[in-house]
C-alpha cells in the first residue's frame, strides 16, 4: 500500500491530549475500518464486536456491504466509551491469530496514529494492550526508566513502574492511588537495592547523598505519596494529572539513581 502524502513528506503535528474518558465518533469508525483494512471480513469483525459487547448479531443481515458493515458500526456507535477500547484490543488479538503478526502490527500502528492525531490519551503497547499515553516527556521518562532498570537488573523496581502505568491506565476509572503508591515504591526499591537496606524511602533519603535540593524534593514526594496513596481519603484523593506527574518524576528519579549507581 502506498504511503500517504503526509507520511511520505513527513508532514505531521501532535495535538495536545484532550480525550481520555471518551470515544469520539471518529475513533469508533477507525476501530472498525482499520481492522477491516488488515484482512478480516465484516462478518468476522461483527463476531468479535458482539462477543465483547454481549450483543446478538442481527440474523437478518446477510450481505457484507452494506448490511453487516452498517450493523457493526451501529453496535460500536452506541456502546459505552470504554467498551470501544475493549473492542479494539479484542480485534488486535483476533487479527494476530487469524491474519498474522504483521497485520497485527499494522492495526496497532494505524490505531496509534489515530490516537495521536485525535489527541486521545491512549496507545497500544507491545504485549500490554491499550495503555495510558502521556505527553512526550511522560513517554520518554517512562521508557528511559524501563530501560535503565532493565539494564541494571532491578526487576522489582521495573515491575512497580509497570504496575503504576497499569493502574493509571485502568478504564473506565484509573486507579490513582495505586499509581501513586507503585511509582514511589519503584523509587524505594532502587534506593533499597543501592544501599542494601530494608528501610522506607523516607528513612533512606539522607543516606542516598542526593544533591540539594533534590534530597528535599524526594523526601516531600515520599510524604505526598504516603498521604495521598497509602492514607487516602475523599478529601486527599489526588487528581489524575497529579498521578501522571508523580509517575513521571518517579521514573526520572529511578533512572537517575540507577545510572549513578551503575559502574558503567
Short mmCIF file of C-alpha atoms in Angstrom, two decimals:
data_model
loop_
_atom_site.label_atom_id
_atom_site.label_comp_id
_atom_site.label_asym_id
_atom_site.label_seq_id
_atom_site.Cartn_x
_atom_site.Cartn_y
_atom_site.Cartn_z
CA UNK A 1 0.00 0.00 0.00
CA UNK A 2 1.37 3.42 -0.98
CA UNK A 3 2.19 5.67 1.97
CA UNK A 4 0.02 8.74 2.31
CA UNK A 5 1.23 12.13 1.16
CA UNK A 6 1.72 13.38 4.72
CA UNK A 7 3.78 10.33 5.73
CA UNK A 8 5.90 10.40 2.56
CA UNK A 9 6.82 14.03 3.15
CA UNK A 10 6.85 13.86 6.96
CA UNK A 11 4.10 16.42 7.42
CA UNK A 12 2.57 15.87 10.81
CA UNK A 13 1.64 17.52 14.06
CA UNK A 14 0.96 16.20 17.52
CA UNK A 15 -2.15 17.78 19.01
CA UNK A 16 -2.32 18.09 22.80
CA UNK A 17 -4.05 15.27 24.63
CA UNK A 18 -7.64 16.32 25.28
CA UNK A 19 -9.50 12.99 25.34
CA UNK A 20 -9.20 10.22 27.93
CA UNK A 21 -12.70 9.29 29.11
CA UNK A 22 -14.47 9.32 25.78
CA UNK A 23 -14.55 7.61 22.41
CA UNK A 24 -15.48 10.14 19.72
CA UNK A 25 -17.27 9.01 16.57
CA UNK A 26 -14.07 9.15 14.54
CA UNK A 27 -12.42 6.65 16.86
CA UNK A 28 -15.43 4.33 16.75
CA UNK A 29 -15.20 4.30 12.97
CA UNK A 30 -11.41 3.89 12.95
CA UNK A 31 -11.55 0.83 15.22
CA UNK A 32 -13.67 -0.97 12.63
CA UNK A 33 -12.20 0.42 9.40
CA UNK A 34 -8.59 -0.16 10.41
CA UNK A 35 -9.44 -3.73 11.36
CA UNK A 36 -11.13 -4.32 8.01
CA UNK A 37 -8.07 -2.95 6.23
CA UNK A 38 -5.99 -5.64 7.93
CA UNK A 39 -7.89 -8.54 6.38
CA UNK A 40 -10.88 -9.71 8.45
CA UNK A 41 -14.31 -9.65 6.86
CA UNK A 42 -17.09 -7.57 8.36
CA UNK A 43 -18.71 -10.84 9.43
CA UNK A 44 -15.61 -11.75 11.43
CA UNK A 45 -15.40 -8.26 12.89
CA UNK A 46 -19.06 -8.48 13.87
CA UNK A 47 -18.39 -11.71 15.76
CA UNK A 48 -15.65 -10.03 17.78
CA UNK A 49 -17.70 -6.89 18.43
CA UNK A 50 -20.79 -8.83 19.50
CA UNK A 51 -18.72 -11.04 21.80
CA UNK A 52 -17.16 -8.06 23.57
CA UNK A 53 -20.42 -6.12 23.83
CA UNK A 54 -22.52 -9.22 24.55
CA UNK A 55 -24.90 -8.09 21.86
CA UNK A 56 -26.51 -10.58 19.50
CA UNK A 57 -25.83 -10.23 15.76
CA UNK A 58 -28.78 -9.40 13.54
CA UNK A 59 -29.90 -12.67 11.87
CA UNK A 60 -31.40 -10.65 9.04
CA UNK A 61 -28.06 -9.16 8.00
CA UNK A 62 -26.64 -11.30 5.20
CA UNK A 63 -24.54 -9.23 2.87
CA UNK A 64 -21.11 -7.96 3.91
CA UNK A 65 -21.67 -4.49 2.46
CA UNK A 66 -23.68 -2.58 3.40
CA UNK A 67 -25.72 -4.70 5.83
CA UNK A 68 -23.16 -6.34 8.12
CA UNK A 69 -20.78 -3.38 7.89
CA UNK A 70 -23.51 -0.98 8.93
CA UNK A 71 -24.63 -3.31 11.70
CA UNK A 72 -21.10 -3.39 13.12
CA UNK A 73 -20.86 0.39 13.00
CA UNK A 74 -24.24 0.61 14.69
CA UNK A 75 -23.11 -1.70 17.50
CA UNK A 76 -19.97 0.28 18.21
CA UNK A 77 -21.53 3.71 17.69
CA UNK A 78 -23.81 3.39 20.70
CA UNK A 79 -21.78 1.35 23.20
CA UNK A 80 -20.10 2.83 26.30
CA UNK A 81 -16.92 4.74 25.53
CA UNK A 82 -14.61 2.33 27.37
CA UNK A 83 -16.06 -0.65 25.53
CA UNK A 84 -14.72 0.84 22.28
CA UNK A 85 -11.19 0.33 23.61
CA UNK A 86 -12.10 -3.21 24.71
CA UNK A 87 -13.27 -3.91 21.17
CA UNK A 88 -10.02 -2.54 19.73
CA UNK A 89 -7.97 -4.83 21.97
CA UNK A 90 -10.11 -7.84 21.06
CA UNK A 91 -9.78 -7.04 17.36
CA UNK A 92 -6.00 -6.81 17.65
CA UNK A 93 -5.90 -10.25 19.27
CA UNK A 94 -8.19 -11.67 16.58
CA UNK A 95 -6.14 -10.13 13.77
CA UNK A 96 -2.89 -11.52 15.14
CA UNK A 97 -4.44 -15.00 15.48
CA UNK A 98 -6.06 -15.11 12.05
CA UNK A 99 -4.05 -12.72 9.88
CA UNK A 100 -0.60 -12.92 11.43
CA UNK A 101 1.81 -10.75 13.35
CA UNK A 102 2.48 -8.27 10.54
CA UNK A 103 -1.22 -7.49 10.23
CA UNK A 104 -1.48 -7.02 14.00
CA UNK A 105 1.39 -4.53 13.87
CA UNK A 106 -0.38 -2.74 11.03
CA UNK A 107 -3.55 -2.47 13.11
CA UNK A 108 -1.83 -1.27 16.28
CA UNK A 109 0.25 1.27 14.33
CA UNK A 110 -2.77 2.62 12.47
CA UNK A 111 -4.70 2.94 15.73
CA UNK A 112 -1.77 4.66 17.45
CA UNK A 113 -1.54 7.11 14.56
CA UNK A 114 -5.21 7.87 15.05
CA UNK A 115 -4.86 8.26 18.82
CA UNK A 116 -2.07 10.79 18.34
CA UNK A 117 -3.82 12.72 15.57
CA UNK A 118 -7.07 12.92 17.51
CA UNK A 119 -5.46 13.98 20.79
CA UNK A 120 -6.53 10.77 22.55
CA UNK A 121 -4.52 9.84 25.64
CA UNK A 122 -4.26 6.11 24.94
CA UNK A 123 -1.97 3.91 22.86
CA UNK A 124 -1.29 0.29 22.02
CA UNK A 125 1.84 -1.01 23.76
CA UNK A 126 3.54 -4.32 22.85
CA UNK A 127 2.08 -7.23 24.83
CA UNK A 128 0.06 -4.87 27.04
CA UNK A 129 -2.98 -3.82 25.03
CA UNK A 130 -4.11 -0.22 25.25
CA UNK A 131 -2.31 1.78 27.92
CA UNK A 132 -2.11 5.35 29.16
CA UNK A 133 -0.43 7.82 26.81
CA UNK A 134 1.03 10.94 28.34
CA UNK A 135 2.72 13.85 26.67
CA UNK A 136 6.14 13.39 25.08
CA UNK A 137 8.07 13.98 28.30
CA UNK A 138 5.95 11.40 30.14
CA UNK A 139 6.53 8.76 27.47
CA UNK A 140 10.27 9.49 27.33
CA UNK A 141 10.60 9.34 31.12
CA UNK A 142 8.77 6.02 31.47
CA UNK A 143 10.63 4.43 28.55
CA UNK A 144 14.01 5.61 29.86
CA UNK A 145 13.25 4.28 33.34
CA UNK A 146 12.19 0.90 31.98
CA UNK A 147 15.44 0.69 30.02
CA UNK A 148 17.69 1.81 32.89
CA UNK A 149 16.06 -0.55 35.41
CA UNK A 150 16.20 -3.47 32.98
CA UNK A 151 19.86 -2.92 32.12
CA UNK A 152 20.82 -2.76 35.80
CA UNK A 153 18.76 -5.83 36.71
CA UNK A 154 16.34 -4.08 39.04
CA UNK A 155 13.28 -6.13 38.19
CA UNK A 156 11.27 -5.26 41.28
CA UNK A 157 11.51 -1.54 40.57
CA UNK A 158 10.67 -2.13 36.90
CA UNK A 159 7.61 -4.14 37.96
CA UNK A 160 6.47 -1.30 40.22
CA UNK A 161 6.69 1.16 37.32
CA UNK A 162 4.70 -1.24 35.15
CA UNK A 163 2.06 -1.54 37.88
CA UNK A 164 1.88 2.24 38.22
CA UNK A 165 1.28 2.64 34.49
CA UNK A 166 -1.22 -0.22 34.54
CA UNK A 167 -3.13 1.44 37.39
CA UNK A 168 -3.27 4.82 35.69
CA UNK A 169 -4.43 3.02 32.52
CA UNK A 170 -7.47 1.36 34.07
CA UNK A 171 -10.81 2.01 32.36
CA UNK A 172 -13.30 3.49 32.94
CA UNK A 173 -11.74 4.84 36.17
CA UNK A 174 -7.96 4.93 36.71
CA UNK A 175 -6.59 3.61 40.00
CA UNK A 176 -4.98 6.89 41.01
CA UNK A 177 -3.94 5.78 44.49
CA UNK A 178 -2.39 2.62 43.07
CA UNK A 179 -0.39 4.63 40.52
CA UNK A 180 0.90 6.95 43.26
CA UNK A 181 1.83 4.07 45.56
CA UNK A 182 3.56 1.94 42.93
CA UNK A 183 5.52 4.82 41.41
CA UNK A 184 7.09 5.74 44.74
CA UNK A 185 7.58 2.05 45.58
CA UNK A 186 9.76 1.87 42.46
CA UNK A 187 12.00 4.62 43.83
CA UNK A 188 12.07 2.86 47.19
CA UNK A 189 13.11 -0.42 45.54
CA UNK A 190 16.03 1.24 43.76
CA UNK A 191 17.13 3.00 46.94
CA UNK A 192 16.97 -0.23 48.95
CA UNK A 193 19.00 -2.04 46.32
CA UNK A 194 21.67 0.67 46.21
CA UNK A 195 22.01 0.92 50.00
CA UNK A 196 21.37 -2.75 50.82
CA UNK A 197 18.66 -1.60 53.20
CA UNK A 198 15.10 -2.56 54.06
CA UNK A 199 14.16 0.85 55.40
CA UNK A 200 11.46 3.03 53.89
CA UNK A 201 12.37 5.65 51.33
CA UNK A 202 11.69 8.39 53.87
CA UNK A 203 14.28 6.87 56.18
CA UNK A 204 16.86 6.35 53.42
CA UNK A 205 16.81 9.70 51.66
CA UNK A 206 19.64 11.12 53.74
CA UNK A 207 21.88 8.14 53.04
CA UNK A 208 21.48 8.44 49.27
CA UNK A 209 23.72 11.53 49.20
CA UNK A 210 21.47 13.31 46.75
CA UNK A 211 22.43 16.83 45.73
CA UNK A 212 20.38 19.59 47.31
CA UNK A 213 17.55 20.38 46.88
CA UNK A 214 16.86 17.01 45.22
CA UNK A 215 17.06 15.26 48.59
CA UNK A 216 14.34 17.52 49.97
CA UNK A 217 12.24 17.06 46.84
CA UNK A 218 12.39 13.26 47.10
CA UNK A 219 11.50 13.43 50.78
CA UNK A 220 8.49 15.62 50.05
CA UNK A 221 7.40 13.39 47.18
CA UNK A 222 7.52 10.43 49.54
CA UNK A 223 5.38 12.36 52.01
CA UNK A 224 2.90 13.22 49.26
CA UNK A 225 2.69 9.57 48.18
CA UNK A 226 2.18 8.45 51.79
CA UNK A 227 -0.60 10.95 52.33
CA UNK A 228 -2.39 10.54 49.01
CA UNK A 229 -1.60 6.94 48.18
CA UNK A 230 -1.39 4.90 51.34
CA UNK A 231 -3.60 7.01 53.62
CA UNK A 232 -6.17 8.16 51.10
CA UNK A 233 -9.45 9.84 51.98
CA UNK A 234 -12.16 11.53 49.99
CA UNK A 235 -10.54 14.88 50.75
CA UNK A 236 -7.00 13.80 49.84
CA UNK A 237 -7.68 11.90 46.62
CA UNK A 238 -5.24 13.22 44.00
CA UNK A 239 -6.29 14.19 40.51
CA UNK A 240 -5.23 12.07 37.50
CA UNK A 241 -2.86 14.86 36.46
CA UNK A 242 -1.17 14.66 39.88
CA UNK A 243 -0.67 10.92 39.49
CA UNK A 244 0.73 11.36 35.98
CA UNK A 245 3.22 13.93 37.26
CA UNK A 246 4.28 11.70 40.16
CA UNK A 247 4.77 8.69 37.88
CA UNK A 248 6.86 10.82 35.53
CA UNK A 249 9.03 12.24 38.32
CA UNK A 250 9.44 8.80 39.92
CA UNK A 251 10.63 7.40 36.62
CA UNK A 252 13.16 10.22 36.29
CA UNK A 253 14.46 9.62 39.83
CA UNK A 254 14.71 5.86 39.25
CA UNK A 255 16.68 6.47 36.06
CA UNK A 256 18.99 8.93 37.82
CA UNK A 257 19.67 6.62 40.77
CA UNK A 258 20.17 3.54 38.58
CA UNK A 259 22.60 5.31 36.25
CA UNK A 260 24.52 6.95 39.11
CA UNK A 261 24.96 3.60 40.87
CA UNK A 262 25.98 1.75 37.72
CA UNK A 263 29.74 1.13 37.34
CA UNK A 264 29.39 1.81 33.62
#
